Coordinates of C-alpha atoms and ligand atoms in Angstrom, one line a residue:
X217 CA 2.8 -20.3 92.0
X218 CA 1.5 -23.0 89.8
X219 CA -1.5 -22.4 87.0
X220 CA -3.3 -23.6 84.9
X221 CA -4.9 -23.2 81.3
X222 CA -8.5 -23.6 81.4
X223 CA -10.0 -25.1 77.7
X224 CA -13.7 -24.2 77.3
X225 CA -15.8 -24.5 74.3
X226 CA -19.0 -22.6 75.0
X227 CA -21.1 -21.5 78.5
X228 CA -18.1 -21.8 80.9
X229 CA -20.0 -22.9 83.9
X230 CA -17.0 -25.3 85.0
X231 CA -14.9 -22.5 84.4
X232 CA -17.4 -20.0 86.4
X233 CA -17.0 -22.1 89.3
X234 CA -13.3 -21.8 89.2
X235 CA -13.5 -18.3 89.3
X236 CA -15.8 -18.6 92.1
X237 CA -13.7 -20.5 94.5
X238 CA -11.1 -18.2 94.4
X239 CA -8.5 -19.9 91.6
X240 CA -8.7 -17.2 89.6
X241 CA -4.8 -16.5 89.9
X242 CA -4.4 -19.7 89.4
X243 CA -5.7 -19.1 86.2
X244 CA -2.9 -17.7 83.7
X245 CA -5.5 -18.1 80.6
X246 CA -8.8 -19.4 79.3
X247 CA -8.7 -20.4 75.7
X248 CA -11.6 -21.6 73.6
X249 CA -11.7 -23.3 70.1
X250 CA -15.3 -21.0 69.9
X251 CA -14.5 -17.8 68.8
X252 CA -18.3 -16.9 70.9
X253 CA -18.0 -18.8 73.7
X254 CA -19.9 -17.0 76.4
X255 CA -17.3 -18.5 78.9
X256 CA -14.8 -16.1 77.5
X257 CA -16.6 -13.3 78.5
X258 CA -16.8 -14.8 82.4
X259 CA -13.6 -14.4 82.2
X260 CA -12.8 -11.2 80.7
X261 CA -15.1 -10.0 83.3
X262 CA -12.8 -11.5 86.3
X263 CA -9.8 -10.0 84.6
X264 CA -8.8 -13.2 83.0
X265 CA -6.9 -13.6 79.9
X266 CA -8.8 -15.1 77.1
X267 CA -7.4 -16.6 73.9
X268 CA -9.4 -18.3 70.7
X269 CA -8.2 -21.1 68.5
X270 CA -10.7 -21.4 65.8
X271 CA -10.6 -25.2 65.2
X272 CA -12.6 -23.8 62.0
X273 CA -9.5 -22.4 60.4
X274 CA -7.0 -25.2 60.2
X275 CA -7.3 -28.3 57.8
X276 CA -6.7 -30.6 59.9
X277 CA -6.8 -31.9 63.3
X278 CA -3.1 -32.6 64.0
X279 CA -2.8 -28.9 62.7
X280 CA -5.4 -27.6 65.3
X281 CA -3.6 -29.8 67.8
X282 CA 0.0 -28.5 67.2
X283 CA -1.2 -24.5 67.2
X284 CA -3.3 -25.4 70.6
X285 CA -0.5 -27.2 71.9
X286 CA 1.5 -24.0 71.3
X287 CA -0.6 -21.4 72.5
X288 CA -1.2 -23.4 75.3
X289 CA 2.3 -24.0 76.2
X290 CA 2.6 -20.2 75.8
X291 CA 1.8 -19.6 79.5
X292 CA 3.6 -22.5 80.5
X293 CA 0.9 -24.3 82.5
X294 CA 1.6 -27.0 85.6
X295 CA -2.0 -28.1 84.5
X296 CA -4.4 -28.0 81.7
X297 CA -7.9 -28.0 82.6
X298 CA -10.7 -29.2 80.3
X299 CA -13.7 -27.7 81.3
X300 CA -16.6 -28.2 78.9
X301 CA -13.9 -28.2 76.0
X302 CA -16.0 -30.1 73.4
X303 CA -13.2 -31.3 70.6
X304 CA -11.2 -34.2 70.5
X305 CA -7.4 -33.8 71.3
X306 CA -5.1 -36.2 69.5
X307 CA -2.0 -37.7 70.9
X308 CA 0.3 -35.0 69.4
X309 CA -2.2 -32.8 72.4
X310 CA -2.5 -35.1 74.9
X311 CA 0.9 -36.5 75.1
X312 CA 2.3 -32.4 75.2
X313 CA 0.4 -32.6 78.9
X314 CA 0.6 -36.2 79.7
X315 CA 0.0 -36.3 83.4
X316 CA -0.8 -32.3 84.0
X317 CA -4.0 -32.4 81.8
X318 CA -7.7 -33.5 83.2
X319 CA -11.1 -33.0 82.2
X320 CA -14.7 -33.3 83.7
X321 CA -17.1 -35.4 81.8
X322 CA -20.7 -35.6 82.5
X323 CA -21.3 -39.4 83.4
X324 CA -19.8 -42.1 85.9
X325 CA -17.4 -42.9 83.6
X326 CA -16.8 -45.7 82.6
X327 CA -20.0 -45.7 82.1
X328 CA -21.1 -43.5 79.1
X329 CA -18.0 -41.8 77.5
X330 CA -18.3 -39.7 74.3
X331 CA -21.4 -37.3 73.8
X332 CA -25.2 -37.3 75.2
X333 CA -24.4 -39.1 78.2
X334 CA -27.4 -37.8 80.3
X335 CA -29.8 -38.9 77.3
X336 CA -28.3 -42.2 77.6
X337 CA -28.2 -42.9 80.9
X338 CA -32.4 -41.9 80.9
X339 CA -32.2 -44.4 77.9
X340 CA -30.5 -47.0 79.8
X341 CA -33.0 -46.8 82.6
X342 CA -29.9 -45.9 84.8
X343 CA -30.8 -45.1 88.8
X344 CA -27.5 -43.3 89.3
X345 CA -26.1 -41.1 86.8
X346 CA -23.1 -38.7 87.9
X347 CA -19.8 -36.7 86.6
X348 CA -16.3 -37.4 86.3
X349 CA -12.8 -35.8 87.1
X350 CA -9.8 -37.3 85.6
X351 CA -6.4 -37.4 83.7
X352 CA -6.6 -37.1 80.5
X353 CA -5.2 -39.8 78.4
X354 CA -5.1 -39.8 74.4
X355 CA -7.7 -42.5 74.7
X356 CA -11.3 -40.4 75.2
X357 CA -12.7 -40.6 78.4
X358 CA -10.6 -43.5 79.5
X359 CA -7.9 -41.9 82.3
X360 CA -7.4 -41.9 85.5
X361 CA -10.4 -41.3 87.8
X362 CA -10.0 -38.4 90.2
X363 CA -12.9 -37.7 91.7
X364 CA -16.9 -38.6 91.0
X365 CA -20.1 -37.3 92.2
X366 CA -23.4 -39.3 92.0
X367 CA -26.8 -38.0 91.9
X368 CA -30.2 -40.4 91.9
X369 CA -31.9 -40.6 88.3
X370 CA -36.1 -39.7 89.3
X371 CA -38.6 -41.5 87.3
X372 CA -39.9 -37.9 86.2
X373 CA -36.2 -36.9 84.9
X374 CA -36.0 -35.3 81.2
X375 CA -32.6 -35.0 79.8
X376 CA -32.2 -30.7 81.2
X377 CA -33.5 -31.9 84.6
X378 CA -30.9 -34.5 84.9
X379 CA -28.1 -32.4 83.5
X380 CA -28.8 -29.9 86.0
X381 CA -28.8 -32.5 89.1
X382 CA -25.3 -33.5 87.5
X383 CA -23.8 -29.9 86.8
X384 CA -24.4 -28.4 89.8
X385 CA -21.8 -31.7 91.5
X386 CA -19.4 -30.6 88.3
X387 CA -19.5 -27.2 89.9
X388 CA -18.8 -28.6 93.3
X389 CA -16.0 -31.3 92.3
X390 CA -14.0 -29.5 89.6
X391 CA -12.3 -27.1 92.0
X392 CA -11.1 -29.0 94.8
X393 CA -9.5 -31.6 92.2
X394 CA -8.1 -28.5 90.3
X395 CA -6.7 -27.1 93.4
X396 CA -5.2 -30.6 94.2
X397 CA -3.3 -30.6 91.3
X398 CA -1.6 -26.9 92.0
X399 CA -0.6 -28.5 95.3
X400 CA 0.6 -31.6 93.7
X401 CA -1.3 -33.3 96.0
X402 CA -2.6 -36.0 94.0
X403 CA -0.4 -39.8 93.9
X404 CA -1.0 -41.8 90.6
X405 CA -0.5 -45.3 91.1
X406 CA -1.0 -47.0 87.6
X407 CA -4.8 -46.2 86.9
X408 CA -5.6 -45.4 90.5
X409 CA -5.6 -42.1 92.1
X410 CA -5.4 -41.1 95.4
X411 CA -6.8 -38.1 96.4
X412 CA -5.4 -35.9 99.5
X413 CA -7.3 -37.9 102.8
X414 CA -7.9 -34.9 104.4
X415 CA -10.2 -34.2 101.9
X416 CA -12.5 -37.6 103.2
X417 CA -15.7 -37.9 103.5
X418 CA -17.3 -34.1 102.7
X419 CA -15.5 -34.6 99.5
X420 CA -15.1 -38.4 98.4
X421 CA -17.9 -36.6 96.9
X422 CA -21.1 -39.0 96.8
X423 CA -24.3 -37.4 97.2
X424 CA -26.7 -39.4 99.3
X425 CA -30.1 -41.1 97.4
X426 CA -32.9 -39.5 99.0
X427 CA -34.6 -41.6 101.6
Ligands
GRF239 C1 -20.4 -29.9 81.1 O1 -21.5 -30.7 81.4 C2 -19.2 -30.7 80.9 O2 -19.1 -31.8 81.7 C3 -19.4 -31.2 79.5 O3 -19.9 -30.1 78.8 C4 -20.6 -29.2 79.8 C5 -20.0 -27.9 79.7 O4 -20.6 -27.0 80.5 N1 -18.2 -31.7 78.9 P1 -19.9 -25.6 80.9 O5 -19.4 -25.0 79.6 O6 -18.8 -25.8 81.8 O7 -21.0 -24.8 81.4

């Protein structure tokens, strides 16, 4: 059976929903560079193993890099599964799971990569806002689209609200996608992914603007 290393930094609500579509043997290990990441404990609880990497106690980057790379590799992953993991990964990472790595980013991408995407999109007097599935690549936020969900911005929206609208479609695009990838179901064709058919419309994944 192929599985996957899930990467989490803090909450583990991505992670969570994993867990709660039934990939949890899928799952050979959830690491965290947080040494308190509540996620860890999610996962402890569904009988998960759990391993830290303090990003805190190396000097440098590519020396974080390297030991995550190792521990990683440790369980042999077909996939690695970024799920709310908040460092960035440098080549020395990403190229060690070129092609088997993705992450879920809150924000249409390309619009708003990087950090505070929901403030910016409010900021940007955006109508849609969203999230984003997709191969990781060593430059941030910029591979391969899998899968996105769009939900309306509302005049009224604060940052939480709009977060929310957009976690709640995290929760429900993360594990198909992830489950895709066991199967090896996805085809990359230069940027462009295409996703199993039989997964179209229910899960092309747009959410309708209300009426
Ligand atoms: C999610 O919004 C994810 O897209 C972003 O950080 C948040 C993590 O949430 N990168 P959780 O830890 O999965 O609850």
């Amino acid at each position: 059976m192929n599985r996957c290393v899930v990467l989490i930094s803090g909450r583990g609500s991505n992670m969570e929903a994993l867990l709660k579509a039934g990939l949890s043997t899928q799952i050979a290990a959830v690491i965290s560079n947080v040494p308190t990441a509540k996620g860890l404990d999610i996962a402890m609880a569904h009988g998960v193993a759990t391993d830290v990497v303090d990003h805190k106690a190396f000097p440098s980057r590519e020396a974080f890099d390297r030991e995550l790379a190792e521990r990683v590799g440790c369980y042999q992953p077909s996939l690695v599964v970024l799920a709310g993991f908040m460092r960035i990964l440098g080549a020395g990472f990403t190229d060690a799971f070129a092609g088997r790595m993705i992450n879920i980013h809150p924000s249409l991408l390309p619009a708003f990569p990087g950090t505070h995407t929901h403030r910016r999109a409010l900021e940007e007097g955006a109508k849609v806002h969203g999230c984003t599935v997709h191969f990781v690549t060593p430059e941030l936020d910029r591979g391969p689209i899998i899968a996105q969900a769009a939900v309306p911005v509302l005049d009224d929206d604060t940052e939480s609200s709009l977060a929310a609208r957009v976690l709640a479609q995290e929760h429900r695009i993360l594990p198909p996608v992830v489950r895709w990838c066991l199967e090896d179901r996805l085809q990359l064709d230069g940027l462009r992914v295409r996703t199993p058919s039989s997964s179209a419309p229910d899960q092309c994944l747009l959410s309708p603007l209300p009426g």
